[in-house]
Short mmCIF file of C-alpha atoms in Angstrom, two decimals:
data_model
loop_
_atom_site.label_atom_id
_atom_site.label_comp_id
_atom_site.label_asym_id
_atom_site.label_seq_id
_atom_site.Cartn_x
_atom_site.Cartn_y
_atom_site.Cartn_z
CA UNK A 299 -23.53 37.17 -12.14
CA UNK A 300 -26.53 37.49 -13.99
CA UNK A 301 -24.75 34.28 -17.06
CA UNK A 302 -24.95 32.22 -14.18
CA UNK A 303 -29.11 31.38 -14.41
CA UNK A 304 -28.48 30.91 -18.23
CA UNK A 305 -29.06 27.32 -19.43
CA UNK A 306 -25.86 26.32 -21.52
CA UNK A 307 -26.00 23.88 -24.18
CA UNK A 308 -23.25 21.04 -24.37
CA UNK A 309 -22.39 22.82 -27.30
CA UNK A 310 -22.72 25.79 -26.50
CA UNK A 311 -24.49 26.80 -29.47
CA UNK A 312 -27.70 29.20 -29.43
CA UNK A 313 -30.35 28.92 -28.11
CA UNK A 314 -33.13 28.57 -31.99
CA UNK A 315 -30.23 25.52 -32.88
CA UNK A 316 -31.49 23.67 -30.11
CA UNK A 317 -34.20 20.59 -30.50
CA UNK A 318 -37.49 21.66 -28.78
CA UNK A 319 -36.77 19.15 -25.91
CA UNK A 320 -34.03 21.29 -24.04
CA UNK A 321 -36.04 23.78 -23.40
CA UNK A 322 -38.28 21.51 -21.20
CA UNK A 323 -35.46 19.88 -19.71
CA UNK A 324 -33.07 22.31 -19.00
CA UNK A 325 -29.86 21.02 -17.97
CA UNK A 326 -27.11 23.87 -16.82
CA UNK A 327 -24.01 21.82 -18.46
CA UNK A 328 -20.98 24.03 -17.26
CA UNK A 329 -22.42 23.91 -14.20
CA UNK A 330 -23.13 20.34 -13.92
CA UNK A 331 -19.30 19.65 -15.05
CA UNK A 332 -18.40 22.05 -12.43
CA UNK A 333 -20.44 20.26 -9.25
CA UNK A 334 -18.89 16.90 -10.70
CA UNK A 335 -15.19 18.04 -10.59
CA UNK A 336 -15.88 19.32 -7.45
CA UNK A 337 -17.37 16.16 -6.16
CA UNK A 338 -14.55 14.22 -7.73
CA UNK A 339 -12.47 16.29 -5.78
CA UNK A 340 -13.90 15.56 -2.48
CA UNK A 341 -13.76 11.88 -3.39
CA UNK A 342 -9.90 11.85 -3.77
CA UNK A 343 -9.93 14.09 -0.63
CA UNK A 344 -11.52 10.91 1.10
CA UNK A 345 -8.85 8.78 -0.87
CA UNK A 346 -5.74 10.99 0.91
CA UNK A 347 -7.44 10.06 4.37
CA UNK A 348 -7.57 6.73 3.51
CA UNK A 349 -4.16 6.11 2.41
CA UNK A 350 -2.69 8.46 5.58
CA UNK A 351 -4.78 6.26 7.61
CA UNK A 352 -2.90 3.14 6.06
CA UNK A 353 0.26 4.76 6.32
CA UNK A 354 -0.55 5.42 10.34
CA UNK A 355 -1.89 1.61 10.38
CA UNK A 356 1.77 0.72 9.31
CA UNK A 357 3.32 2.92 11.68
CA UNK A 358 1.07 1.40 14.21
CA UNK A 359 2.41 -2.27 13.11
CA UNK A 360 5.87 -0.78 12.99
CA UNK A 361 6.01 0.35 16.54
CA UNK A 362 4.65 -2.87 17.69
CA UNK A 363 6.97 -4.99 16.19
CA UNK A 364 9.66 -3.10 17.80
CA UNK A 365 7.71 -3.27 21.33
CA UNK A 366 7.94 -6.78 21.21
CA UNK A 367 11.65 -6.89 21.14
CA UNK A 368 13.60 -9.99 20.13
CA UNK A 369 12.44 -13.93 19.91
CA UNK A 370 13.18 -16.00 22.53
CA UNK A 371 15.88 -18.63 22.07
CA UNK A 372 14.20 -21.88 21.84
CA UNK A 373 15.76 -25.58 20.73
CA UNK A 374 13.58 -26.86 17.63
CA UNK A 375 15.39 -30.21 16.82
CA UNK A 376 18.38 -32.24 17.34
CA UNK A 377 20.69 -33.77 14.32
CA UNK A 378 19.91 -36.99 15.11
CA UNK A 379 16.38 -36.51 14.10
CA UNK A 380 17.71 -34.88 11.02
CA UNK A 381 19.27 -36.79 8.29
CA UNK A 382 21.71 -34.48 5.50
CA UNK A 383 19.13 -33.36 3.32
CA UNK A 384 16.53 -33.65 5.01
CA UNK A 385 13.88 -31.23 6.57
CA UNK A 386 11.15 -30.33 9.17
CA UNK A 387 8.59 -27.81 9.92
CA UNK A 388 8.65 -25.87 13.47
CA UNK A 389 6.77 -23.26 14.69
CA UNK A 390 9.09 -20.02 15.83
CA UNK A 391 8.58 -17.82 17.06
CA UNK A 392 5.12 -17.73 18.09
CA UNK A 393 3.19 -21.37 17.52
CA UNK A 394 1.18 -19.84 14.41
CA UNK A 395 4.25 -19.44 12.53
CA UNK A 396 5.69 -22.10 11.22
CA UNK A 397 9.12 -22.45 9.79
CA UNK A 398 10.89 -25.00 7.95
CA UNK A 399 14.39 -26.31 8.65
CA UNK A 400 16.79 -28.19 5.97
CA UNK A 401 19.98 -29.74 6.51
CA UNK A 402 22.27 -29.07 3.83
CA UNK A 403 25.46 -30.65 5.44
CA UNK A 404 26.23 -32.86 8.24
CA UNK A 405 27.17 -29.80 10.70
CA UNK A 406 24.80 -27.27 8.39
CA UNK A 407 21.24 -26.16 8.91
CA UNK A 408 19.47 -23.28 7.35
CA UNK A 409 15.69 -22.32 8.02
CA UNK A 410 13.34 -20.07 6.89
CA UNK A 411 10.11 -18.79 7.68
CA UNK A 412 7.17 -21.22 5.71
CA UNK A 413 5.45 -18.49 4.21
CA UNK A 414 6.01 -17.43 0.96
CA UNK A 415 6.55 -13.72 0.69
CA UNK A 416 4.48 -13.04 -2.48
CA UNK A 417 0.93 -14.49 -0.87
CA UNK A 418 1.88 -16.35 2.08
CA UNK A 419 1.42 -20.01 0.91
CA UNK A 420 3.83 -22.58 2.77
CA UNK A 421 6.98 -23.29 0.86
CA UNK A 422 8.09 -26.95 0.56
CA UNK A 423 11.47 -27.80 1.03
CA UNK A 424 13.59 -29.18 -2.21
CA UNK A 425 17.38 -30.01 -0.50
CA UNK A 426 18.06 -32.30 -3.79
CA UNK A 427 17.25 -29.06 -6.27
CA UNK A 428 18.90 -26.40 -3.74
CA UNK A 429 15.35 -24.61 -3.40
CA UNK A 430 12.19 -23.90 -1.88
CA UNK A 431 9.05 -24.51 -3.86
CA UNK A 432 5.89 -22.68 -3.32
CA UNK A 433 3.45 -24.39 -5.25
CA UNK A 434 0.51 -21.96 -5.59
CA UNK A 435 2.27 -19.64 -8.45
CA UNK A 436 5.20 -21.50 -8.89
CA UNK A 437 7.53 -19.58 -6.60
CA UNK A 438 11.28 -20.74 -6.42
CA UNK A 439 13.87 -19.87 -3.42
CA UNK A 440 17.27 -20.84 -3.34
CA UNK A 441 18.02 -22.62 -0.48
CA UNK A 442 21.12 -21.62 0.44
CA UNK A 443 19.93 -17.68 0.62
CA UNK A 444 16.44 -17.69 0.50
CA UNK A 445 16.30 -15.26 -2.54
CA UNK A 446 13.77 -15.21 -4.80
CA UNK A 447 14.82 -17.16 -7.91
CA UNK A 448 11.71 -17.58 -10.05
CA UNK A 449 7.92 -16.66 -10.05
CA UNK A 450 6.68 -13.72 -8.52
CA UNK A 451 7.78 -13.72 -5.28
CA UNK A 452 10.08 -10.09 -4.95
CA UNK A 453 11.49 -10.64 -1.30
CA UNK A 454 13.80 -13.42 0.30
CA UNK A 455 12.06 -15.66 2.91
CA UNK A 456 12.57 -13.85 6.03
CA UNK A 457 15.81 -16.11 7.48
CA UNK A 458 15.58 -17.79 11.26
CA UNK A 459 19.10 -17.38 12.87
CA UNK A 460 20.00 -21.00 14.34
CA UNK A 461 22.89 -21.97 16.19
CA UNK A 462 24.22 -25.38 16.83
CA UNK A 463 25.30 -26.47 20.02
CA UNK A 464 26.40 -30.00 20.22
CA UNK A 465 23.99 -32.39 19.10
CA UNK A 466 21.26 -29.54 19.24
CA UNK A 467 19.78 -26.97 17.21
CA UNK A 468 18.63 -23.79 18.49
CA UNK A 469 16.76 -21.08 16.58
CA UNK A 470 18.16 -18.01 18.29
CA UNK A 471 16.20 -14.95 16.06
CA UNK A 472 14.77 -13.83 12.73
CA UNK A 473 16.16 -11.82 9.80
CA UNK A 474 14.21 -9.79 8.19
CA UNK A 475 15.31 -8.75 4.52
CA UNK A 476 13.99 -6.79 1.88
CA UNK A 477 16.78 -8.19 -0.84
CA UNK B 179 -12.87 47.89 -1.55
CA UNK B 180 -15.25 44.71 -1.38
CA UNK B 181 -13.79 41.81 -2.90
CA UNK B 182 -15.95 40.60 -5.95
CA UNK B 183 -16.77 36.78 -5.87
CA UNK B 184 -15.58 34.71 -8.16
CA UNK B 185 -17.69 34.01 -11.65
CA UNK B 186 -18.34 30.50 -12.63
CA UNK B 187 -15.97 30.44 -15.35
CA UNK B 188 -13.31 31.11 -12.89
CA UNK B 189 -14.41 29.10 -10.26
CA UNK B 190 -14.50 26.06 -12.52
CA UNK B 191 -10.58 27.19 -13.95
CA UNK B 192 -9.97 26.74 -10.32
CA UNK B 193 -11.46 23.69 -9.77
CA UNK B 194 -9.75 22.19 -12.58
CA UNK B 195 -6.49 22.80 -11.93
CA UNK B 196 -6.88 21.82 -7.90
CA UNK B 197 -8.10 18.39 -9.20
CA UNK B 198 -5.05 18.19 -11.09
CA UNK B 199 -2.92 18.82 -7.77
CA UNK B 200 -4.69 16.70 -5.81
CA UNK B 201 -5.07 14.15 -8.25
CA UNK B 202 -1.21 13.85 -8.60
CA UNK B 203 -0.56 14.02 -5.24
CA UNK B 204 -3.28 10.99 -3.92
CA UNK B 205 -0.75 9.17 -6.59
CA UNK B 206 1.90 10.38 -4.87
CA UNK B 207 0.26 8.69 -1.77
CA UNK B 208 -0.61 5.45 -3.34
CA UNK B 209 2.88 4.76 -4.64
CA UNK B 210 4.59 6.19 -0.86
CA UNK B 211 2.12 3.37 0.67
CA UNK B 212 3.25 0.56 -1.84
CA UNK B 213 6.63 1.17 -1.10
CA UNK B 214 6.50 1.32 2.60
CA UNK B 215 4.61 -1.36 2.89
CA UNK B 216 7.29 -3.06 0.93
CA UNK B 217 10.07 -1.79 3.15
CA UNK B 218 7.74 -2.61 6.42
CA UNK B 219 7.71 -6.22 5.21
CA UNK B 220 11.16 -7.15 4.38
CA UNK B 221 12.20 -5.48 7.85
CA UNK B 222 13.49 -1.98 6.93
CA UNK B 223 11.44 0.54 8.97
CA UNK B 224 13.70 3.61 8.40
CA UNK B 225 11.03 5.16 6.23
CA UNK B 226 7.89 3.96 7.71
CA UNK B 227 8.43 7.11 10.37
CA UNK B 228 8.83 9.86 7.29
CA UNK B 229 6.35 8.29 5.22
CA UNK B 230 3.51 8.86 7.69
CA UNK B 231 4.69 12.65 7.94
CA UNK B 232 4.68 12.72 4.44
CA UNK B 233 1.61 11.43 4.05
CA UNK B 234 -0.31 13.29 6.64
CA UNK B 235 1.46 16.65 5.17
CA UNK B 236 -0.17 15.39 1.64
CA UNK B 237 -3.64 14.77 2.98
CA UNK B 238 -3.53 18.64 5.15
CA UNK B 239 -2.47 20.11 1.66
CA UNK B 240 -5.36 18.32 -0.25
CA UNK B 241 -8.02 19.00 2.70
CA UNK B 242 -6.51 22.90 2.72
CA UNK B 243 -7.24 23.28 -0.95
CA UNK B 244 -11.07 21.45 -0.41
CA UNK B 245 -11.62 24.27 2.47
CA UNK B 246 -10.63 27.10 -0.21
CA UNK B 247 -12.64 25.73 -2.36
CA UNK B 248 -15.63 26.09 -0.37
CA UNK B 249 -14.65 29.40 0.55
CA UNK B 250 -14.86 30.06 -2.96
CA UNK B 251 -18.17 29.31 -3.73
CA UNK B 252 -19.80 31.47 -0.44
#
């Protein structure tokens, strides 16, 4: 073990081809690559925790979600206070999250959670185009499906399941969708 | 018979190709996080279960090979 106390030159070239500097200021330069890699390597060990941890943090989320079973049913508006192509905003199902509901036809609603699903700006309504318009990058959903039509949004609008029942409109859940 | 310890030349071979390993697989990670969290927010939680395995098996393999490599250098 006795190469290990030598000083090595970047270039590995002897010792006389050196400038007179080096031998003041020794520097060890395999083994200083070495203790870097190796320190490198503990960093991306801390990395691995942090994105397990993550991946826990969505399990977490995941199993939360599921605890807290299905939305309520709850009545958001009546068609009378709806004209065809009109809309509203409601709040389902908790009273942060607010939806918005369209009426595409005199006995057809469709709503939609507000938030976009690229950075969670509110959509705004647009019955007379057929979509929903988020205006902070331009964002386009068609109505009818809440698909992504335009801009960077990837995922549909997550869907609220409404029912109508008589003169009433009920939202009744909330579909989820990844396409 | 005494096992000799490993020269510095080998030890850094060693380290080298570990930090290749466990730089591929922290990828690995990183894109199995993007995805679930993709999947987690459109609604499909099917894989947010066999992700978290996965990853925890990923970050025991890259703490394993950290641990040898400290045993390495004693």
């Amino acid at each position: 073990m006795a190469d290990e106390t030598i000083t090595t030159p970047p270039d590995r070239s002897p010792a006389d081809q050196q400038p007179a500097w080096r031998e003041d200021f020794p520097i060890d330069w395999p083994q200083d690559q070495y203790v870097e890699r190796r320190d490198f390597m503990k960093f991306l060990v801390l990395t691995s925790g942090a994105l397990a941890v993550g991946q826990l943090w969505i399990a977490g989320q995941n199993w939360l979600r599921k605890a807290r079973g299905l939305p309520p049913r709850r009545r958001i508006a009546s068609l009378a206070d709806l004209p065809v192509g009109g809309s509203l905003v409601f709040q389902y199902p908790e009273e942060l999250d607010n939806c918005v509901l369209v009426r595409v036809a005199a006995r057809d609603v469709v709503a939609y959670s507000q938030k976009c699903t690229h950075l969670s700006c509110a959509v705004i309504p647009r019955p007379d185009q057929g979509v929903l318009h988020c205006p902070c990058h331009e964002g386009l959903f068609d109505l009818r499906s809440g698909s992504p039509i335009a801009g960077p949004p990837s995922r549909p609008l997550p869907r609220i399941l409404v029912e109508i029942r008589g003169e009433d409109i009920y939202a009744i859940g909330i579909e989820i969708r990844t396409i | 018979m005494a096992r000799q310890p490993a020269s510095r030349d080998q030890r850094a071979t060693v380290v080298y190709g570990m930090l290749g390993f466990v730089l591929i697989v922290v990828v690995l990670q990183l894109w199995l996080l993007t995805a679930t969290m993709n999947a987690f927010l459109g609604g499909d939680d099917g894989v947010v279960t066999p992700a978290a395995i996965v990853s925890i098996v990923c970050l025991a393999l890259n703490v394993g090979l950290l641990r040898y490599l400290h045993r390495l250098e004693r």
